[in-house]
Amino acid sequence: MFLRDATTCLLLLAAASFFLAGLVGLLRFPDVFCRLHALTKADNLGLGLVCIALIIQADSWHGAVRLLLTWFLVLVSGATVAHLIARKALQQGQTPWRNR
Amino acid sequence: MTLLFGHLIDLLLAVSLTVLAWRLLATSDLFKATVLFIAFGLLMALAWVRLDAPDLALAEAVIGAGITGVLLLTALRHLDSGARVARMSGRSGRRSLRVLLPALGIMPALLVLLCLSSPHIRSTAGLTASVIERLDQIGTDHPVTAVLLDFRAYDTLLETAVLLLAVVAVWSLHPVRPIFSPEPISPAQRGLLRLLLPVLIMTSLYLFWRGSHAPGGAFQAGALLAAGLLLLLLSEQRLPGRWSGMFLRLLLAGGFMIFLLVAAGALVGTGTLLDYPGGGASWLLLSIEAALSLSIAALLATAVIGGRPSDRSTEFPPRRKDPAGEEG
Amino acid sequence: MILADFLLAQPWFVWLILLPLGGAASTFVLPRRVAPIGFCCALLILAGAVFSVCQLAATGSLTQAAGHWSAPLGIVLRADGLAVVMLATTAGVGFIISCYALGYFPARGHEPSRARYFWPLWLFVWAGCNALYVSADLFNLYVTLEIVTLAAVALTALEGGAPAVGAALRYLLTSLVGSLTYLAGVALLYAGWGTVDLSLLSQVLTEDPLSRTAMALMICGLLLKSALFPLHFWLPPAHGKAPAPVSAILSALVVKTAYVVLLRLWFEVFASFDRAMTAHLLGALGSAAIIWGSLMALRQERLKLLIAYSTVAQIGYLFLVFPLAGAETAATVWTAVILFMVAHACGKAAMFLVAGTIQQTAGHDRISQMAGAGGPIGVLAVVFALASVTIIGLPPSGGFFAKWLLLNAALATGQWWYCPVILTGSLLAAAYVTRVLSWAFLDVRRNVCPVSSRVMKWPPLALCLVALLLGLAAYGPVRVALTGAPVTGHVLVEQRP
Amino acid sequence: MNDLSVYAAAGILLFFIGLYALFFRRQLLSKILAANVMGSGVFLIFIGLVKQPGQSTDPVPQAMVLTGIIVTLCFTAAAIALAIRLKELNEEHHSATRPEDDFG
Amino acid sequence: MTGLYLGLSLLLLATIVLGLVRILRGPTAADRMLAAQLFGTTTVAILLLLGQATSNQALWDVALVFALLTAIAAIAFVRRDLEPEQNKKEDGDVSA
């Protein structure tokens, strides 16, 4: 019981740090292509950790399945949308930022 | 601790809703306003959750984040070039209204004070108890669905009329134009559609089925289906010409007409409007709901497309022929 | 015999909601048969309204709880005198407008889409009006108001030009503000007293800041929707630019819907409140509307705009009711306002329909260039003149009788200053009507193209005859109007010193 | 005074912000958004005032707000269709009469 | 545990509020759309946590619906056609 709660705590704290990282990325990265990483990597990972933390707490299998399905959908949508937005930005003539 | 966090969430939500509304209405960049409005919808859904109204959160999620978003983003193409034409033609009165400014500043403050101090607020029990009490007389055990489809079914009938009316009004204005850009669709988008659509339909069925005993129901399921239709539309799927006539109109009006027929049948049979036989047999409610869901999906998607299908049975909505060319 | 019993036993006031709704849906599904379906529907509604009047006269007051769920949980429909008079007026005026529309929107013209969408939208307006009159539930009233508004907006835009679409958009946004403000008031009332039923609220409502705020919000919202001066800015463009039958619908019927809700609130829900200040404010705004609307009408260059401003002025009379409704004059003003609404609906609809015919014959509606437009037709001039009689308020019209009752009430309550306002309004009305008549009908140069179809000539005549003779046969309508009315006392036909 | 009153207060503010913007903004889309914000404000007032802490929310206003949300969506769709039509008509008019004068 | 769930929801809500700066600042339309997309993900997380905190399973349905619909606005954004960014002139604030 204690172990379960402790794991959940740890996972949630980790998730919080990923979400914060995503926020910093969104605010501080120099252009849209960099910021897309905040969306696709940090936040989706954070959500994944939240889902796992809640699955540990879940007492029925269909709750767990719903959580996994939610994460999966967000993951797929996030990846696709990042690709689409990047493509659109390139089409509109934005050039990716380079650190010179 | 728990209570404090709850309070802080409520406070933060309320403040950010207000600030967001102010920012989105103050900007003159319409695209920015639209994106802020989508974010506003997200926060509204969270507010409904905090207010313990998951039905409203569901509706706000589908309508605020999904359908209104598509509606506004699609409309922007026609509206955001140049503020001059997109401006109301009238000019009189606005200057004189400025004198009302102080009143507009003081009134909210007064109203807030009043509502928070009134002894009547929250002293009445409301109707929760009487709804719960009568739930076993009817064919559903989710209170909101019971109110929508039985206790205040007449409101719902008229609301469905408003939905149909909105489509009639939109269609009366102009023939449909091609609404999306003709450039090729990314294969990733097609892949996403193939993945999302089955899940979306399943979820919609699930919401529909849950509606009889938990948050969900005909409206949310229909709106979710409408979002699915819009996703199809965004991927260049169209209604073939032979279906964009009578079939489409029957689909749009079907839910309303069935509801109306049930109401009229009850009026002939029992002399009372919407008095379901057998105290609201669940199969009857279920079939009304099913027809309503389908119609609502079609109505919302059609209202977003904005424009009537042409008389010569062509695809609905039409394709844009020339990538660089004129609209219409 | 069985059939007759069955028909008489039907709750016709409920059928009057379902019939146009069904008609609207079927005309939408079958766009090639709109005119026959729509016209049959109008006939059925007319018959239903007649039945309703008979039932009301026989039984007193008609009520029904939808789905057998009584208030506060369910929605109660209630047809009292006011509701039935309005149902009958709407049915009569609506039937005539439907006849006229058969000629105005030819189904086989070069622009079939206008006819195709006029009918479903018009039937939606009709259904919304009927549902509104019989509703006894504040939230249900909101939904019906929205049906009427949305359909009326789409009808306004049916004309197709940029001015009409702009006017429709402004109408929509203004109405939306009005109904949301009204809804905010409903929310406060529900939060405080846990019901939205009119009669339950009138029993439990206590006068305190919360209920007074709710009252203020609801009244403000409804004032915006019923276009009382100075909130009338959206009305003239919308009514002036719409197609003629639509203008008739808007001016004769739609404007009065919000006002009917206001009457119900004032005389029923908030009846026990101390509202002298509000009443005087509404009376002052009404007086200003009479003077301002008439003066603006006098200045208009376009016939339809002139009639639209005349509507702004006539709305003002409706609001004189609030200050004049004293303890012993309540029944008098109640009767007066109902008669006034009936007379104005008939007269104004006739005027707009004539204006539409003139516009189609002459190709424009500029008053100064309209010389002779009515000449070769004759009947148009007669109809317009007869309709003016009730708008001005000359005997024996319904307008005269209503104003007479208002004057009596003003004297009986010692508020003599409303008398000059009413009289000035009549004089100004006479002035602007004479201006049209002198330009269009007396200066006959028989050089305009001949009149269009017959259905556009004769139906308006019936309307203005009704308006004209209403004053002579006022006993019936007055008796119906006072059935189940929330007022008591006598109708002061004669002012006692 | 309790924790949920903040939503009612926010609702009142949203109502007035929307009202203000509706009168003073000139772009049509802003006006339409303002009406939506007003609507959200009214709905928040409705539920925020009715909700009692620790109890489930009264289903009757929930159903009413659901109806209100759908009705507002219908109005939004109609208003946007009207706005697009108005802009089209104005453009036709301007390109027909004064093609050079197309900048505000 | 409930305190932790609510606290984390509060934190996530705060990241949304701070992230609004990106929508307000832009500078390009893609940036704004991207930020809105990010909020969708965060909202899903908040809903899951609130659902767990109040043990109200209906909120997970709301989260599922959000997860399904996060993509739709962004897809509408890329599918509408738009003049290139440079042509989009910032109109002066017309509210004055």
Coordinates of C-alpha atoms in Angstrom, one line a residue, chain E:
Chain E
M1 CA -3.0 11.5 -1.9
T2 CA -5.9 13.8 -2.8
G3 CA -3.8 16.8 -1.8
L4 CA -1.1 15.7 -4.1
Y5 CA -3.5 15.3 -7.0
L6 CA -5.0 18.6 -6.5
G7 CA -1.6 20.3 -5.9
L8 CA -0.3 18.9 -9.2
S9 CA -3.5 20.0 -11.0
L10 CA -2.9 23.5 -9.6
L11 CA 0.6 23.4 -10.9
L12 CA -0.5 22.3 -14.3
L13 CA -3.1 25.0 -14.4
A14 CA -0.5 27.5 -13.5
T15 CA 1.6 26.2 -16.5
I16 CA -1.3 26.8 -18.7
V17 CA -1.8 30.3 -17.4
L18 CA 1.9 31.1 -17.9
G19 CA 1.8 29.4 -21.3
L20 CA -0.8 31.9 -22.4
V21 CA 2.0 34.4 -22.8
R22 CA 3.1 32.4 -25.9
I23 CA -0.4 32.8 -27.4
L24 CA -0.4 36.5 -26.6
R25 CA 3.1 37.1 -27.9
G26 CA 3.0 34.9 -30.9
P27 CA 4.9 35.9 -33.0
T28 CA 3.6 33.6 -35.8
A29 CA 0.2 31.9 -36.1
A30 CA 2.0 28.5 -35.9
D31 CA 3.3 29.5 -32.4
R32 CA -0.1 30.3 -31.2
M33 CA -1.7 27.2 -32.5
L34 CA 1.1 25.2 -31.0
A35 CA 0.5 26.7 -27.6
A36 CA -3.2 25.9 -27.8
Q37 CA -2.3 22.3 -28.7
L38 CA 0.0 22.1 -25.6
F39 CA -2.8 23.3 -23.4
G40 CA -5.0 20.5 -24.7
T41 CA -2.4 18.0 -23.5
T42 CA -2.1 19.7 -20.1
T43 CA -5.9 19.9 -19.8
V44 CA -6.1 16.1 -20.3
A45 CA -3.6 15.6 -17.5
I46 CA -5.5 18.0 -15.2
L47 CA -8.8 16.2 -15.9
L48 CA -7.2 12.8 -15.2
L49 CA -5.9 14.1 -11.9
L50 CA -9.1 15.8 -10.9
G51 CA -11.0 12.6 -11.8
Q52 CA -8.7 10.6 -9.5
A53 CA -9.0 13.2 -6.7
T54 CA -12.8 13.3 -6.7
S55 CA -13.0 9.6 -7.8
N56 CA -15.5 10.8 -10.4
Q57 CA -15.0 8.5 -13.4
A58 CA -17.0 10.8 -15.7
L59 CA -14.0 13.2 -15.8
W60 CA -11.9 10.5 -17.4
D61 CA -14.5 10.4 -20.2
V62 CA -14.1 14.2 -20.6
A63 CA -10.3 13.6 -20.7
L64 CA -10.8 11.0 -23.4
V65 CA -13.0 13.3 -25.5
F66 CA -10.3 16.1 -25.1
A67 CA -7.7 13.6 -26.2
L68 CA -9.7 12.8 -29.3
L69 CA -10.3 16.4 -30.2
T70 CA -6.9 18.0 -29.5
A71 CA -5.9 17.4 -33.1
I72 CA -9.0 18.9 -34.7
A73 CA -8.3 22.6 -34.2
A74 CA -4.7 22.2 -35.4
I75 CA -5.8 20.3 -38.5
A76 CA -8.4 23.0 -39.3
F77 CA -5.5 25.5 -38.8
V78 CA -3.2 23.8 -41.3
R79 CA -6.0 23.0 -43.8
R80 CA -7.4 26.5 -44.1
D81 CA -5.6 28.6 -46.6
L82 CA -4.0 31.7 -45.5
E83 CA -2.0 34.4 -47.1
P84 CA 1.7 34.2 -46.2
E85 CA 2.5 35.6 -42.8
Q86 CA 4.2 38.6 -44.1
N87 CA 1.1 39.9 -45.8
K88 CA -0.8 39.8 -42.7
K89 CA -0.7 43.4 -41.6
E90 CA -1.4 44.2 -38.0
D91 CA -4.4 46.5 -38.2
G92 CA -4.4 49.3 -35.7
D93 CA -6.5 48.6 -32.7
V94 CA -9.9 49.6 -33.9
S95 CA -11.5 49.6 -30.5
A96 CA -10.5 53.2 -29.9

